mmCIF file of C-alpha atoms in Angstrom:
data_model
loop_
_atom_site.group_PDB
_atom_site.id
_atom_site.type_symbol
_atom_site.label_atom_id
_atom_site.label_comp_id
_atom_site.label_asym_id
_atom_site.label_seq_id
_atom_site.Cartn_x
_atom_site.Cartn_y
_atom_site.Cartn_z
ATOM 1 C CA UNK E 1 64.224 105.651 138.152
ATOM 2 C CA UNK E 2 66.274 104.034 141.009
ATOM 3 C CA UNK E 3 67.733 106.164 143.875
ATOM 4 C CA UNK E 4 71.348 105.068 142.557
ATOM 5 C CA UNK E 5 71.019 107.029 139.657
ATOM 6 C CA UNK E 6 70.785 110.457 141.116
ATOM 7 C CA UNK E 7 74.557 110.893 141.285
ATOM 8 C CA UNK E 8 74.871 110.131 137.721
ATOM 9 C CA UNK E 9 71.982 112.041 136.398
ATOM 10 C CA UNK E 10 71.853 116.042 135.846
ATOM 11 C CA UNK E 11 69.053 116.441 133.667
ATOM 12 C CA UNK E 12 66.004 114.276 135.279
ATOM 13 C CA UNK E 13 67.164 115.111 139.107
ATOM 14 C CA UNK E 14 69.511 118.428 138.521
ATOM 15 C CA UNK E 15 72.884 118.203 140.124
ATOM 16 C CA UNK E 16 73.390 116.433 143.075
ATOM 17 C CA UNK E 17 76.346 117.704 144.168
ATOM 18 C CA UNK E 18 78.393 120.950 142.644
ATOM 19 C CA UNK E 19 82.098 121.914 143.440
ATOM 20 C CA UNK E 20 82.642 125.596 144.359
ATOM 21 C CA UNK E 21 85.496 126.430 142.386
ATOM 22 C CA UNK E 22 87.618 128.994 142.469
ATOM 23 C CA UNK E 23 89.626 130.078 139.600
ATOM 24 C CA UNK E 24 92.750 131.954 139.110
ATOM 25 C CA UNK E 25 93.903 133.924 135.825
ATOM 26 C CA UNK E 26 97.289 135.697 135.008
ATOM 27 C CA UNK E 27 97.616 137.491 132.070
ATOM 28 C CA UNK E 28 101.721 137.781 131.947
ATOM 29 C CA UNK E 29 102.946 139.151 128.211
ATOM 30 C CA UNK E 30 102.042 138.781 124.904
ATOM 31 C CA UNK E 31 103.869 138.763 121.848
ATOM 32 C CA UNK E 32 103.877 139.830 117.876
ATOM 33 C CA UNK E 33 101.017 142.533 118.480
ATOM 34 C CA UNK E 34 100.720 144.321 115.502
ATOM 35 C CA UNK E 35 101.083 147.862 115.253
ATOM 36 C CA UNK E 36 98.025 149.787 116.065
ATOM 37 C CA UNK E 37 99.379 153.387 116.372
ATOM 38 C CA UNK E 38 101.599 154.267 113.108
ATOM 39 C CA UNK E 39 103.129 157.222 114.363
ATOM 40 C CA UNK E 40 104.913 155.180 117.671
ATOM 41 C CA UNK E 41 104.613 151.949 115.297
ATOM 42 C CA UNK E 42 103.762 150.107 118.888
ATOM 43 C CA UNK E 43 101.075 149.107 120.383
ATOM 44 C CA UNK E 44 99.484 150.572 123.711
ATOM 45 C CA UNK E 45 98.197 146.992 124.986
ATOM 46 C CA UNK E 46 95.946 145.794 128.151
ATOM 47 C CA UNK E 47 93.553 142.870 128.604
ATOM 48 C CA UNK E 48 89.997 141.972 129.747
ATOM 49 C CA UNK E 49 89.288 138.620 131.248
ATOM 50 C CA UNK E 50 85.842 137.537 131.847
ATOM 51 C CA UNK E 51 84.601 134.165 133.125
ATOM 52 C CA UNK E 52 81.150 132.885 133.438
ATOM 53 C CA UNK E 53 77.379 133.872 133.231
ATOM 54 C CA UNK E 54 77.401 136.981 134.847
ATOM 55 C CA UNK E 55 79.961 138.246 132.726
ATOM 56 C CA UNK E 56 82.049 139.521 135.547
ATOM 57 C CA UNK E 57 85.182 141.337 133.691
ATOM 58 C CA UNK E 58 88.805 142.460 134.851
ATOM 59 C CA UNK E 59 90.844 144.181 133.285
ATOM 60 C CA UNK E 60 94.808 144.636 133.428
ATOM 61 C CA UNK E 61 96.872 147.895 133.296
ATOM 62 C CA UNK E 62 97.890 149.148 129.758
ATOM 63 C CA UNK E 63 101.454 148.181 128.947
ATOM 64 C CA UNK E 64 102.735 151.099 126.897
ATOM 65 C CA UNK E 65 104.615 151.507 123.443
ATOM 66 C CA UNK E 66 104.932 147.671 122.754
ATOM 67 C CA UNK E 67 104.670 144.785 120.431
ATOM 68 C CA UNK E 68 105.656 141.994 122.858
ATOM 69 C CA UNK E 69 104.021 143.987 125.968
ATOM 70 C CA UNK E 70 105.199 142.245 129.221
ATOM 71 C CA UNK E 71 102.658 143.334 132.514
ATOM 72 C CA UNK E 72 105.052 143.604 134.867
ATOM 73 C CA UNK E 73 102.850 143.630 137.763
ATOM 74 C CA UNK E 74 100.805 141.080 136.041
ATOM 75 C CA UNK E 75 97.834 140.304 139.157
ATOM 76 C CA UNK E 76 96.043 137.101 139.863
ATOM 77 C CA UNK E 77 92.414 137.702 138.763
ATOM 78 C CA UNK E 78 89.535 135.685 140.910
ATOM 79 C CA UNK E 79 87.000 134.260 139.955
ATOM 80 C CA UNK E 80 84.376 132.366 142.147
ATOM 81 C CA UNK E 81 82.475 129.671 140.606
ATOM 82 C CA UNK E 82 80.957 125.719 140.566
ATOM 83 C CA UNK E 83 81.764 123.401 138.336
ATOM 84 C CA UNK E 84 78.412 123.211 136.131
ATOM 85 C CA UNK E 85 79.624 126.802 134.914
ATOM 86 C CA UNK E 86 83.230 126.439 134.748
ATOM 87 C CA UNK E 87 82.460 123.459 132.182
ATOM 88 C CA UNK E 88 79.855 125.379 130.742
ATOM 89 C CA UNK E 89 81.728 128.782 129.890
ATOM 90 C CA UNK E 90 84.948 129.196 128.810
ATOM 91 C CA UNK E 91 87.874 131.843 129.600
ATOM 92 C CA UNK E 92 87.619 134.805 127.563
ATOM 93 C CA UNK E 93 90.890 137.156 127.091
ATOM 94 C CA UNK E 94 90.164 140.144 124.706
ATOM 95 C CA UNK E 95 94.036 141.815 123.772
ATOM 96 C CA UNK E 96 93.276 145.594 123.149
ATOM 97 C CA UNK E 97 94.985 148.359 121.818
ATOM 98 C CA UNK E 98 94.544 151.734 124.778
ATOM 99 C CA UNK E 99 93.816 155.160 122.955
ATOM 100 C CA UNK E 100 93.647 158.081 124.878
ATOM 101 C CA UNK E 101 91.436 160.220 122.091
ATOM 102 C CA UNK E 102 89.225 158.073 120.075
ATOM 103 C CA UNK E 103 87.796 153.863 121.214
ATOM 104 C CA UNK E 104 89.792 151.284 121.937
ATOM 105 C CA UNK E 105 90.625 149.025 119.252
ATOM 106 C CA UNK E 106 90.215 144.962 119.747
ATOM 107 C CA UNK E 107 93.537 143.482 118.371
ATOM 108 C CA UNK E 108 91.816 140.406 119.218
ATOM 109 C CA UNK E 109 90.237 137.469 121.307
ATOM 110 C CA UNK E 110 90.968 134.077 122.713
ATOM 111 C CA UNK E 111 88.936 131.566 124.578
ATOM 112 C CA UNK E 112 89.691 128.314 126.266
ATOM 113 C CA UNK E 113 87.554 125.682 127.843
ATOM 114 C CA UNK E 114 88.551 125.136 130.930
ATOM 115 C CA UNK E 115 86.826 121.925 131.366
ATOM 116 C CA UNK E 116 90.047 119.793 131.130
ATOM 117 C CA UNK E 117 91.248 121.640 134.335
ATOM 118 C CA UNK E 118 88.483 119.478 136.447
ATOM 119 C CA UNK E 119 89.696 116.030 135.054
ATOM 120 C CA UNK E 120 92.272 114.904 138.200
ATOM 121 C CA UNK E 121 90.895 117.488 140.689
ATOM 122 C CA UNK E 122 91.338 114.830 143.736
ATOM 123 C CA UNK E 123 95.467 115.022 143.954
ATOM 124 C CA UNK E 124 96.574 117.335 146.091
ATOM 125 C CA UNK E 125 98.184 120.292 144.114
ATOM 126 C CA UNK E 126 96.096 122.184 141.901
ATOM 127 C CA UNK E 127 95.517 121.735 137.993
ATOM 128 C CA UNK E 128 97.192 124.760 136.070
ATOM 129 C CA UNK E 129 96.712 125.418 132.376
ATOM 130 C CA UNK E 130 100.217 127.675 131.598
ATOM 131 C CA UNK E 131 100.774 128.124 127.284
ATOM 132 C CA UNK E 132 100.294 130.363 124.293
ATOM 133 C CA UNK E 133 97.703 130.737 122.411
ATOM 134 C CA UNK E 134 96.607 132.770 119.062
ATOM 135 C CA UNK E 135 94.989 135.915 119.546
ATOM 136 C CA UNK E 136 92.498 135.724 116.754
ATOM 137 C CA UNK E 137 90.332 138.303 115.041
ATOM 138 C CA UNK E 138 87.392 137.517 112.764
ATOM 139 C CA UNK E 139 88.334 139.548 109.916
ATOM 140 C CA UNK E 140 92.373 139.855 109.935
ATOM 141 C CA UNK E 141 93.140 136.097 111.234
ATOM 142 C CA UNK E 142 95.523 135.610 114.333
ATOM 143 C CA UNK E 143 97.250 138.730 115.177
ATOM 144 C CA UNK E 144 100.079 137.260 117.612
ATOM 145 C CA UNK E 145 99.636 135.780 121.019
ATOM 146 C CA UNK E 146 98.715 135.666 124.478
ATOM 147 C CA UNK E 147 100.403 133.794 127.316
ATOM 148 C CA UNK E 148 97.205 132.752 130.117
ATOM 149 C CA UNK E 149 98.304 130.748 133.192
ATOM 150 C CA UNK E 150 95.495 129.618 135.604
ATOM 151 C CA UNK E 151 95.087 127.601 138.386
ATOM 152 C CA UNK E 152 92.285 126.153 139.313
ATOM 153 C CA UNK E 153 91.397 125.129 143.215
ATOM 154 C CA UNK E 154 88.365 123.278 143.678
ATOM 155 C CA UNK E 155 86.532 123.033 147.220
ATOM 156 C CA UNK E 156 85.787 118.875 146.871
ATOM 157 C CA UNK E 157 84.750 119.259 150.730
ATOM 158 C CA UNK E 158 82.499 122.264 150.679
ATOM 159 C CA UNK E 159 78.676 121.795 151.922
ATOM 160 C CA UNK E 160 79.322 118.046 151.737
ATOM 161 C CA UNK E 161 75.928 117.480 152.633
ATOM 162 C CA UNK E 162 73.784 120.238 151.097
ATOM 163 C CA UNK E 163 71.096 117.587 149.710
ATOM 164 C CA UNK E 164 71.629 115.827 152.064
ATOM 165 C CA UNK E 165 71.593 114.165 155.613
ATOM 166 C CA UNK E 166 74.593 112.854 157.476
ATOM 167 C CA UNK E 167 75.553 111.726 153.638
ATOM 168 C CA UNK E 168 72.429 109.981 152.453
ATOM 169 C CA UNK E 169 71.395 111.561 149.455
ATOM 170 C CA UNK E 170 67.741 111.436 148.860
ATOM 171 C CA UNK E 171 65.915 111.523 145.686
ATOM 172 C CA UNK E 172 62.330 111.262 144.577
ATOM 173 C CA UNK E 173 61.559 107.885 142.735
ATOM 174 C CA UNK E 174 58.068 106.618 141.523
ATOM 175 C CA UNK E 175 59.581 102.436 143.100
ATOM 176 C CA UNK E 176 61.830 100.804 145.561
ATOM 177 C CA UNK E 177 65.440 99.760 144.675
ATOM 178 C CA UNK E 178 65.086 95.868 144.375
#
């Protein structure tokens, strides 16, 4: 194994260098819910977003008596991560259906790699991922859809250096480079 190849190689030497990433995630509307109460014949809708390992979750407020629920006050959810995991885990939105007396009911789920997003990272605005997409339930099929806008900002700069000194990357190799 040649010093060269550390860049390229993840699995003999581990990463050589990571990106701290941070991601951003707006849940805006969603449209063609079904109906989940029958006696309002609406839906009481909110999300859940979670992104990565440690399963960290938000959550947006509940958007009452709707079928095409828009969140007004839709926030900017944050997530703080490097790029092994954002290419490793995707975005998961869960639509559900608020009820005050018994559970909450899962109208449904999406996910979306978010891999692409890190493809063109060097210009200088940010990627952003902005579209529809199916909500989709395992046992009754797509039940409408979810709008998901987020913008990813990578740190390409951070901890240059962290294996590192004054750029030299070393690496442990059993020869000399010839």
């Amino acid at each position: 194994t040649a010093w060269w190849n550390c860049r390229k190689s993840r699995s003999e030497h581990g990463p050589c260098y990571t990106m701290p990433c941070t991601v951003l995630v707006r849940v805006p509307e969603a449209r063609n819910l079904p109906v989940m109460d029958r006696q309002s014949e609406s839906t009481d809708a909110f999300v859940e977003v979670r992104l990565g390992k440690d399963d960290d979750l938000r959550r947006s407020e509940v958007c009452r008596r709707s079928l095409n629920p828009v969140w007004e006050t839709a926030e900017w959810f944050t997530f703080e991560l490097d790029d092994d995991e954002l290419q490793d885990e995707p975005l998961q939105v869960r639509v559900i259906d608020h009820d005050k007396i018994s559970s909450h009911d899962v109208i449904g789920r999406v996910y979306v790699s978010l891999g692409p997003l890190l493809v063109g990272t060097t210009h200088s605005a940010p990627p952003i991922l902005d579209g529809w997409f199916p909500i989709y339930d395992t046992l009754r099929g797509v039940r409408g859809e979810v709008r998901v806008v987020v913008k990813l900002e990578v740190l390409l700069d951070a901890n240059r250096y962290r294996q590192s000194s004054a750029g030299v990357t070393f690496c442990a190799s059993t020869s000399l480079p010839s």
